[in-house]
XYZ file of C-alpha atoms in Angstrom:
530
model
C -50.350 5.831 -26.937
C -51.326 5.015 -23.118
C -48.848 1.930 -23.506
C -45.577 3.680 -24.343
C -44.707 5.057 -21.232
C -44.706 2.079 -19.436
C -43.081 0.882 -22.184
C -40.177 3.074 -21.660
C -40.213 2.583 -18.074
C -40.286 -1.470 -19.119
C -36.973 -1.109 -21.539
C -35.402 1.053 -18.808
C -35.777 -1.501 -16.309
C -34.800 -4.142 -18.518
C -31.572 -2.181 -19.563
C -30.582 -1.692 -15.877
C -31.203 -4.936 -14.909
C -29.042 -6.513 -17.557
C -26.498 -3.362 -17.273
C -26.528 -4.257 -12.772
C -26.387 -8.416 -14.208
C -23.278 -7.126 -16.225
C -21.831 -5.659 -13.628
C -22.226 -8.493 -11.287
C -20.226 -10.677 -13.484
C -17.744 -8.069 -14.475
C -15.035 -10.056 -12.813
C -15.953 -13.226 -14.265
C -16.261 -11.612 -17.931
C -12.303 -11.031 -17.455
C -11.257 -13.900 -16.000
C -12.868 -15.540 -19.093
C -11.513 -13.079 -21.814
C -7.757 -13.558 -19.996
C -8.265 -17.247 -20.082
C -9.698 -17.069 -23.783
C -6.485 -14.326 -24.435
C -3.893 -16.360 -23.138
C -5.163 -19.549 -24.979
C -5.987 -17.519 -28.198
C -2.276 -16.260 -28.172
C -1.040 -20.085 -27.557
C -3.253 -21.351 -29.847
C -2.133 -19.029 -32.835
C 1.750 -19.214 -31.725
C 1.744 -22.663 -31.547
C -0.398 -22.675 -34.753
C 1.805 -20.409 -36.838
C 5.057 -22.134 -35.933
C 3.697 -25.132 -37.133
C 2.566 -24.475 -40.279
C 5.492 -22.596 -40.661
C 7.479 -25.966 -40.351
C 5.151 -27.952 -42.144
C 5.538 -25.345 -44.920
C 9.205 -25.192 -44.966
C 9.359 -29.375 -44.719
C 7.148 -29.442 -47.323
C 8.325 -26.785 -50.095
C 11.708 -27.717 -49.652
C 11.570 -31.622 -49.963
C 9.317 -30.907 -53.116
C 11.754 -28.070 -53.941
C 14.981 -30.386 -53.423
C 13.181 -33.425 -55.110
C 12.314 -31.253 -58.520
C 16.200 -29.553 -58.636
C 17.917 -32.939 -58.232
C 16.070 -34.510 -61.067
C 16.854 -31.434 -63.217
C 20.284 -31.489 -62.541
C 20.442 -35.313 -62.995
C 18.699 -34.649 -66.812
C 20.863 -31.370 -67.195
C 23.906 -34.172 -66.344
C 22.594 -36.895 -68.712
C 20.894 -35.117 -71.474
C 22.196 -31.311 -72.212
C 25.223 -32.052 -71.669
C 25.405 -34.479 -74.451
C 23.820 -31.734 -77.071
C 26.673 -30.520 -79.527
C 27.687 -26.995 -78.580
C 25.764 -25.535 -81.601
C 22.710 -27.789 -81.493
C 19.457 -27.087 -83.726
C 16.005 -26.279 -82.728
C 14.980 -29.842 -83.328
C 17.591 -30.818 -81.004
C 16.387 -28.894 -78.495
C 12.970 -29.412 -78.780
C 13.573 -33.158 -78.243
C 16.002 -33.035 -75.668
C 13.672 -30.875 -73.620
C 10.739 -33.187 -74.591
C 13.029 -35.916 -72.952
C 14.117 -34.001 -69.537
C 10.559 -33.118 -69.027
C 9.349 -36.923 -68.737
C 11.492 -37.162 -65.822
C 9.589 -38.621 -62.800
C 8.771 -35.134 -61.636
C 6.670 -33.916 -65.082
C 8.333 -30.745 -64.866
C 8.768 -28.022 -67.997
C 11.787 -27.292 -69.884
C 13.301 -24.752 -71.661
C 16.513 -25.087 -73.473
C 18.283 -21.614 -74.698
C 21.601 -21.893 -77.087
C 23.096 -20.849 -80.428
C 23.321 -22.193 -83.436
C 26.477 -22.381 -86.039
C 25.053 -19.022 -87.678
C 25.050 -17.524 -83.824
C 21.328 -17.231 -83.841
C 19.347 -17.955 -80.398
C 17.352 -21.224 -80.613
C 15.031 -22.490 -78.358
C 13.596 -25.745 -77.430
C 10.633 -26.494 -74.723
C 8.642 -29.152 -73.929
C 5.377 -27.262 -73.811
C 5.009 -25.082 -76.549
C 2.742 -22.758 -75.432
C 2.924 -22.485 -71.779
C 6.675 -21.806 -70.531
C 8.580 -19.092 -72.373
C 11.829 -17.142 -71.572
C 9.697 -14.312 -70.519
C 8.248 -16.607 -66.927
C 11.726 -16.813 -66.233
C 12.850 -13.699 -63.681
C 15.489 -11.232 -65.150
C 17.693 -11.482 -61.986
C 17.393 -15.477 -62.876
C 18.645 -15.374 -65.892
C 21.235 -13.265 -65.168
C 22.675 -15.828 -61.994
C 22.664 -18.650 -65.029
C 24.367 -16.687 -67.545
C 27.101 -15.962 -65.177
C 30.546 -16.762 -65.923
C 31.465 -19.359 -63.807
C 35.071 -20.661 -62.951
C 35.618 -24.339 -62.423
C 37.515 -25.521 -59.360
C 41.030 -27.338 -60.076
C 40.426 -29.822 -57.391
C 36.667 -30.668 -58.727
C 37.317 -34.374 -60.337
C 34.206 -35.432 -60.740
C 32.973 -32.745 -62.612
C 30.315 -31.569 -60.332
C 31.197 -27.879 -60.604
C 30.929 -28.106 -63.646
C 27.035 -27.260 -63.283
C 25.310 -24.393 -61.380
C 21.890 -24.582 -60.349
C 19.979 -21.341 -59.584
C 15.950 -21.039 -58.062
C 13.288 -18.731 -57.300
C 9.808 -19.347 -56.389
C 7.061 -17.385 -58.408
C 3.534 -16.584 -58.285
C 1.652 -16.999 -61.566
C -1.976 -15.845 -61.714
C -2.454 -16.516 -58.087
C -0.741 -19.836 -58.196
C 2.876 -20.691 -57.031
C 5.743 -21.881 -59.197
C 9.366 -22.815 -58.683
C 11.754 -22.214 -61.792
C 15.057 -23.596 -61.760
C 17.946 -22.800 -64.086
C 21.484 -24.051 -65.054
C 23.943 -23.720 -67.863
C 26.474 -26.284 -69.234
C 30.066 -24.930 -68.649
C 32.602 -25.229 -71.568
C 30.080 -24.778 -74.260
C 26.298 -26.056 -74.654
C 23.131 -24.910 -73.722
C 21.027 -23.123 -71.071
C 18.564 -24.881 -69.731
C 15.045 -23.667 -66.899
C 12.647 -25.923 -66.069
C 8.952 -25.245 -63.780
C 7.340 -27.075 -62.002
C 4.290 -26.191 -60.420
C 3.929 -25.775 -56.336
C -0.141 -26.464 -56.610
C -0.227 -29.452 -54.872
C 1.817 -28.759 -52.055
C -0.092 -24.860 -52.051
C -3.557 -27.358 -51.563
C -2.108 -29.563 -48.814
C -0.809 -26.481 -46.890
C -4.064 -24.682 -47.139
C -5.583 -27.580 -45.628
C -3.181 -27.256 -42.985
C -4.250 -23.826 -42.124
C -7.581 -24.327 -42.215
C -6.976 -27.330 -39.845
C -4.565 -25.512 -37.497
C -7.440 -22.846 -37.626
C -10.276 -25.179 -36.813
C -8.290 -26.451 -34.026
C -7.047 -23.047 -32.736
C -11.164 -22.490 -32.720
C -11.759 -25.014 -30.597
C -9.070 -24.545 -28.229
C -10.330 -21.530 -27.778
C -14.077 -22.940 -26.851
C -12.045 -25.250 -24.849
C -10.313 -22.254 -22.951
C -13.354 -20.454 -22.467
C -15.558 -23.394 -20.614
C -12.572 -23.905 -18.221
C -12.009 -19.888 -17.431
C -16.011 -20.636 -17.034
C -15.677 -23.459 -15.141
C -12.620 -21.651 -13.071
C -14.303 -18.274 -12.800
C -17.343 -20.541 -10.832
C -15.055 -22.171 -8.646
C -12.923 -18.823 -7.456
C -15.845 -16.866 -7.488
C -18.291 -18.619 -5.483
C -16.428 -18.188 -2.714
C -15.848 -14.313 -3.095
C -19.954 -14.628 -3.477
C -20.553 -16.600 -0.275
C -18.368 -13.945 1.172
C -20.154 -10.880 -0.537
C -23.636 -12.183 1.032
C -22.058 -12.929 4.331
C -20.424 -9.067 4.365
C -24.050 -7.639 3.579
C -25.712 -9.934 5.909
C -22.894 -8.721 8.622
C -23.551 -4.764 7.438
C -27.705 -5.407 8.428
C -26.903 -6.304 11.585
C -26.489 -10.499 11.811
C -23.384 -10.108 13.456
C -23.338 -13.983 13.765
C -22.461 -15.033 10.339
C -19.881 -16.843 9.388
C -18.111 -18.772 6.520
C -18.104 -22.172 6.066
C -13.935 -22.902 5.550
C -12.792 -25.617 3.264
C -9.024 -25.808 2.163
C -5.564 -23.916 2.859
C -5.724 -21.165 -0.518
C -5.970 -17.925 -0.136
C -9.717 -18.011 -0.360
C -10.192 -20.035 2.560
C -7.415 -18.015 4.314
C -10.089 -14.840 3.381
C -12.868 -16.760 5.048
C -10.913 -17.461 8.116
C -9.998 -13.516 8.394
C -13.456 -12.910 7.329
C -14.471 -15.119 10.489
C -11.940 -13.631 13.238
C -13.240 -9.999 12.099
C -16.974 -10.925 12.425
C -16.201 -12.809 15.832
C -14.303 -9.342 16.652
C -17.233 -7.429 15.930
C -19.527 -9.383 17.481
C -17.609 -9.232 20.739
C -17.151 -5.806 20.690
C -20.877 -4.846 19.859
C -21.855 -7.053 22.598
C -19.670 -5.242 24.819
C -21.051 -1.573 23.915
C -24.356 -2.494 24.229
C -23.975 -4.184 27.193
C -22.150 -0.798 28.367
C -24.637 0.854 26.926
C -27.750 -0.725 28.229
C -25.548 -0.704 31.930
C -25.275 3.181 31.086
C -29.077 3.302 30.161
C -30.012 1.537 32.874
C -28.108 3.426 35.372
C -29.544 7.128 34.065
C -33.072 5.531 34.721
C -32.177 3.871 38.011
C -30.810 7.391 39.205
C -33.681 9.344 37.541
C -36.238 7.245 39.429
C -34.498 7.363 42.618
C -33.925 11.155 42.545
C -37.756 11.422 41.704
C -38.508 10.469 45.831
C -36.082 13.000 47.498
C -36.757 15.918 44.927
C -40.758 15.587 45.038
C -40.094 16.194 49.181
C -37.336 18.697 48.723
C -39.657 20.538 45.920
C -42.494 20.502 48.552
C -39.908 22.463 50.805
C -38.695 24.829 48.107
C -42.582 25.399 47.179
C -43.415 26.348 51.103
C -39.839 28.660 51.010
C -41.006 30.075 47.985
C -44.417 31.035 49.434
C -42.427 32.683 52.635
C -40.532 34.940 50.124
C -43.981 35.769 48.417
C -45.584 36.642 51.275
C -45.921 40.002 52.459
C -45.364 39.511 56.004
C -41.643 39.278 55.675
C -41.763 35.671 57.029
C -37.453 35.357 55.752
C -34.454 36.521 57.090
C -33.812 39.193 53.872
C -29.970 38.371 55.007
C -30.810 34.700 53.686
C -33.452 35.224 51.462
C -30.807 35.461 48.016
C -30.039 31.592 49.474
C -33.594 30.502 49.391
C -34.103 31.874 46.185
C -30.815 30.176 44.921
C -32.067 26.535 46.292
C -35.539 26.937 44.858
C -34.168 27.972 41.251
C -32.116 25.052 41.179
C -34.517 22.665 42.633
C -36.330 23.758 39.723
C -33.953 22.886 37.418
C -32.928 19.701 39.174
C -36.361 18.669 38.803
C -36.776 19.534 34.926
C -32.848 17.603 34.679
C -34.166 14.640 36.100
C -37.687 14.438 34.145
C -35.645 15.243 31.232
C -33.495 12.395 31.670
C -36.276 9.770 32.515
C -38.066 11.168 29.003
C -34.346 10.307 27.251
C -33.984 6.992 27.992
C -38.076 6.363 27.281
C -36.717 7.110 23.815
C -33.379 5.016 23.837
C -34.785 2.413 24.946
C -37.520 2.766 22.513
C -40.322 2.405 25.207
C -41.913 6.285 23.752
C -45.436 5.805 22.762
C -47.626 8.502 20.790
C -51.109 9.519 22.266
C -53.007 11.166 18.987
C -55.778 13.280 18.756
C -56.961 15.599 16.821
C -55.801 19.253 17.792
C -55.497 22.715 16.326
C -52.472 23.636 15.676
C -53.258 27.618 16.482
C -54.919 26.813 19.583
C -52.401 24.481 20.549
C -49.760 26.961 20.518
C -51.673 29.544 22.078
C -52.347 27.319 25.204
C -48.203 26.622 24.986
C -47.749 30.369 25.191
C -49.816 31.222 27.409
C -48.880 28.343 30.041
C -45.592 29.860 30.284
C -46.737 33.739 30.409
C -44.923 34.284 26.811
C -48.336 36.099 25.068
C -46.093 39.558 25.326
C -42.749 37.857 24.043
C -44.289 35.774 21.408
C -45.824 36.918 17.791
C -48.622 34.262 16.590
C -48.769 34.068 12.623
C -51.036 30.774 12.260
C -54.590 30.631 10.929
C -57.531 29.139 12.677
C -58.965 25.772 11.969
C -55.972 23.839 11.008
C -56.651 20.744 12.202
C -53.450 17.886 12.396
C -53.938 14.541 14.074
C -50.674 14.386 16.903
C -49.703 14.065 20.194
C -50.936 17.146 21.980
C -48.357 16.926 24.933
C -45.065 15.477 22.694
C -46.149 18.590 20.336
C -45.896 20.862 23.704
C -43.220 19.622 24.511
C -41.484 20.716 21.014
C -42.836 24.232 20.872
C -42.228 25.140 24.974
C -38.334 24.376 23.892
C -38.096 25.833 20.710
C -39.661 28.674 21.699
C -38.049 28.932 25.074
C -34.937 28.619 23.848
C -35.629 31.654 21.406
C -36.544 33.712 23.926
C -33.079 32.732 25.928
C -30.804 33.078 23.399
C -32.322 35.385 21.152
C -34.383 37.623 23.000
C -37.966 38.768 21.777
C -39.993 39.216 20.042
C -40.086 35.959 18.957
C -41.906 34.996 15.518
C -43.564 31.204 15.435
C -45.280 30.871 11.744
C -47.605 27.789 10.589
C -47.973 26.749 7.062
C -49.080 23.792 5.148
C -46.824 22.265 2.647
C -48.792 19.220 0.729
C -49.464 16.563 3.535
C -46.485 18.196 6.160
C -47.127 21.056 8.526
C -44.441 23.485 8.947
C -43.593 25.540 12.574
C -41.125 27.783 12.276
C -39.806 29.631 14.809
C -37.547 32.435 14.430
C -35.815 35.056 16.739
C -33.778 38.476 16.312
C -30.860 37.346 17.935
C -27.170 37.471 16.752
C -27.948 33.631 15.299
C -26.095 30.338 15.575
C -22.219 30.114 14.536
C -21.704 28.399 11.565
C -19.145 25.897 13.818
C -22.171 25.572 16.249
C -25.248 24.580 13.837
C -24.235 20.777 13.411
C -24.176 20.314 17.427
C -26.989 21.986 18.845
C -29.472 19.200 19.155
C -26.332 17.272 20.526
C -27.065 15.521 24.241
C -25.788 18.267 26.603
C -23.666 20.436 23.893
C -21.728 23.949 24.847
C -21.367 26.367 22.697
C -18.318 27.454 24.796
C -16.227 25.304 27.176
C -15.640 27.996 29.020
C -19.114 28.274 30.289
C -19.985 24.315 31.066
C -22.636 25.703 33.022
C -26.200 26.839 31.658
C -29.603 27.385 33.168
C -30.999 24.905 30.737
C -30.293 21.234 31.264
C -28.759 20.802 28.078
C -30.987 18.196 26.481
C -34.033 20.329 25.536
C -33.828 20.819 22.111
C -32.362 16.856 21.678
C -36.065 15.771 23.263
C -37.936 18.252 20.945
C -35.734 15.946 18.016
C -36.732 13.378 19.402
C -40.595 13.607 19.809
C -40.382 14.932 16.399
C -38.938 11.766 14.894
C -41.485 9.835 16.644
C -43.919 11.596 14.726
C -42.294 11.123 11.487
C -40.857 14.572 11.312
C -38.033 16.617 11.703
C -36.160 19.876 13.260
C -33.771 21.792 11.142
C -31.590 24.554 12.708
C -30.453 27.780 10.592
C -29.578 31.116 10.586
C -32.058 33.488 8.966
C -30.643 35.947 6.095
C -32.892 38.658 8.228
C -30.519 38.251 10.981
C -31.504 35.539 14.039
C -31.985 32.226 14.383
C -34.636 29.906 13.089
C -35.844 26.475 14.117
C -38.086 24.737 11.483
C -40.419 22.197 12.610
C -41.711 19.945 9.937
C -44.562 17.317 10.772
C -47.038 14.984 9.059
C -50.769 16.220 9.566
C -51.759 12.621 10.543
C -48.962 10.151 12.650
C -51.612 7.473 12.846
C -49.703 5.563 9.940
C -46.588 5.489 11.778
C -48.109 4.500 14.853
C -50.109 1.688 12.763
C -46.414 0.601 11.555
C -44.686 0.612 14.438
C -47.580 -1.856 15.667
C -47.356 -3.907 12.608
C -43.414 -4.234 13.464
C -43.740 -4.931 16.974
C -46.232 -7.327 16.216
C -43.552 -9.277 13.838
C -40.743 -8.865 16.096
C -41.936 -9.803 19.283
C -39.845 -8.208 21.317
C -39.608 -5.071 19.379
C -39.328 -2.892 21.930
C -36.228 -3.849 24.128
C -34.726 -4.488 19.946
C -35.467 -1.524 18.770
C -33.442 0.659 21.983
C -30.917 -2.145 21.754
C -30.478 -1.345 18.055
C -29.972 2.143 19.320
């Protein structure tokens, strides 16, 4: 019993292999049933029209061969009879017309002196009046009126047919009568033969509409290949094009429409190409720029925050050491100082991550202390309710995972106001921070955009105390843990931020190793890529 789940899981793989298989060559399946359609519908037209000649040709010179050689005896030898002959009479006469060169039966109908019917047949079991159809009889028996301008006397004979089916076997019976007195006479002759030769015909016609279809199907085969390995070569290149190798290109052969799809194919990749190329290289010249400019501010704001510090000190003091008519000044250059400061290490910190240089520093930590030191760095221990048990261990990067919590939180207690709730869990091999304050919450129009790079809420107010990319860096040196940030609304009212991480990065950092190992270069590729 162990083996039949695996063999289920073997027949389902199987079945959606061949099912993906079939749907790889769905387009070649139809060019092959049109071809074998169209050739099919040839074959069988062309098929049934000749037979149908062949049939016609045939039945009618046998038809036309039999009637004139009972016409010619009708001529010779019933006309000759008296018009009251006797039985013997007839009998022999008949005998005689059937050894014509055709070996055809007769039956000879007339009336003797007494006005009796008598009747005289060559075979004189086989062919009666009865095989003869009604409406047959009736055409012979006819009255017929003989033209004044006939001199030879060949209106003087009608000749009436019909083609029968006895027991499963075709007949044709023939009948005329003598005009001016004498008897009737019906011959049949048996269509056998002919049936045989035409039956070979079909079966021939179908043998060769058979292999004209074979035929049709190896070159729809044969001409699905040849349209379709281009479309293929084109498929790969397209895929090849989506990963990123924006240097394919087609081989082109030829003026058809195919090749004329490769050389579009071509211009559109070349397109591409140049166009990437040009964003990136904007892109890296934009990246490159931000970090130029970060660095460069770093020089003038560590001596202007050395200033502010000193200023700040002055107000602090107790001695009064500032104008108070200039002292709301000072204060305004130190606060933004401040914030200059944070803008520009922000900045240097986002392109470390575009450009793919951000490293993780593990060690073991717990999570509960780690938060508490967060808190209370930032004098939050009043604002800030704790619900995290002691001695959960997770193996991260201490200052990346300070980073996270010192904006979540902070930006809780901005927008929303405390008290602020941070809760720790453990779900499986994740560990889940959430953060949650009693604010009015997000709008709905807002939650897709607010880990955006320097996102208002309003563009009336372009200006924030915050440098706008806070919660975009806490994204960030989530994903470079292998986790993630979700932003909602809570149905308590307020906002909440859930942060969800794996209790040990090492395997990511192990990978991203493995894959800078393989790439060489990995590094510059990797912020390129971005």
């Amino acid at each position: 019993m162990t083996d039949a789940p695996g063999g289920l899981r073997g027949w389902a793989a199987g079945r959606k292999t061949a099912l993906s298989r079939l749907r790889f060559t769905s387009l070649r399946l139809r060019l092959v049933v049109v071809f074998g359609l169209v050739a099919l519908t040839a074959a069988v037209s062309a098929s049934g029209i000749a037979y149908w000649l062949n049939r016609e040709a045939v039945l009618t010179r046998t038809q036309d061969a039999v009637l004139r050689d009972f016409q010619q005896e009708m001529q010779n030898r019933a006309s000759s009879l008296p018009v009251h002959p006797t039985q013997d009479e007839l009998q022999h006469t008949a005998g005689q017309m059937a050894n014509s060169s055709q070996r055809f039966s007769v039956l000879l109908v007339a009336t003797d002196e007494q006005g009796k019917t008598v009747v005289g047949k060559s075979d004189l079991d086989t062919f009666t009046l009865e095989d003869v159809p009604k409406s047959l009889q009736k055409a012979v028996e006819k009255q017929q009126r003989v033209s004044p301008d006939d001199k030879d006397g060949k209106s003087a004979y009608r000749l009436y047919w019909q083609r029968i089916d006895q027991n499963g076997k075709p007949y044709l019976v023939g009948g005329a009568k003598v005009i001016g007195g004498g008897p009737t006479g019906y011959m049949l002759k048996s269509l056998e033969p002919e049936a045989k030769d035409l039956n070979s015909l079909a079966w021939s016609l179908g043998i060769a509409t058979g292999l004209a279809l074979i035929g049709s199907a190896l070159l729809a085969q044969a001409a699905a290949t040849t349209v379709l390995k281009p479309v293929h070569r084109l498929g790969i290149a397209a895929r090849r094009l989506g990963e990123g190798e924006l240097d394919t290109r087609l081989r082109v052969s030829g003026t058809d429409e195919l090749a004329e799809l490769s050389r579009t194919f071509n211009r559109t990749a070349e397109a591409l190409e140049k166009k990437v190329a040009d964003m990136s290289a904007r892109d890296e010249a934009s990246r490159r720029f931000v970090a130029d400019m970060s660095h460069e501010l770093r020089t003038p704001l560590t001596a202007i925050t050395a200033v502010t510090e000193v200023l700040e000190e002055e107000l602090d003091a107790e001695t009064g050491g500032i104008d108070p008519m200039i002292e709301p000044a000072v204060r305004l250059v130190v606060s933004e100082t401040r914030r200059l400061n944070d803008l520009v290490e922000n900045l240097m910190e986002v392109t470390r991550f575009d450009a793919g240089t951000a490293r993780l520093v593990l060690d073991y930590v717990d999570i509960a202390d780690q938060i508490t030191a967060c808190i209370d760095a930032r004098a939050w221990l009043d604002a800030v309710d704790l619900d995290a048990e002691r001695g959960l261990m997770a193996r991260l990067d201490p200052r990346r995972l300070d980073v996270i919590l010192a904006n979540l939180i902070g930006n809780a207690l901005k927008h929303g106001g405390s008290p602020v709730r941070v809760m720790v869990r453990e779900e499986g091999e994740d560990l889940l921070i959430k953060v949650r304050d009693h604010g009015p919450g997000i709008p709905e129009d807002v939650l897709p955009h607010v880990f955006d790079r320097f996102y208002k809420a309003s563009a009336s107010r372009p200006r924030s105390e915050g440098s706008g990319l806070g919660l975009s860096i806490a994204l960030e040196n989530a994903h470079i843990h292998g986790g993630e940030i979700t932003a909602a609304n809570s149905p308590d009212g307020g906002a909440e931020f859930t942060l969800r991480l794996p209790r040990d990065a090492s395997a990511l950092v192990e990978e991203e190793k493995r894959n800078g190992d393989r790439n060489g270069s990995g590094n510059g590729a990797e912020g390129h890529a971005r």
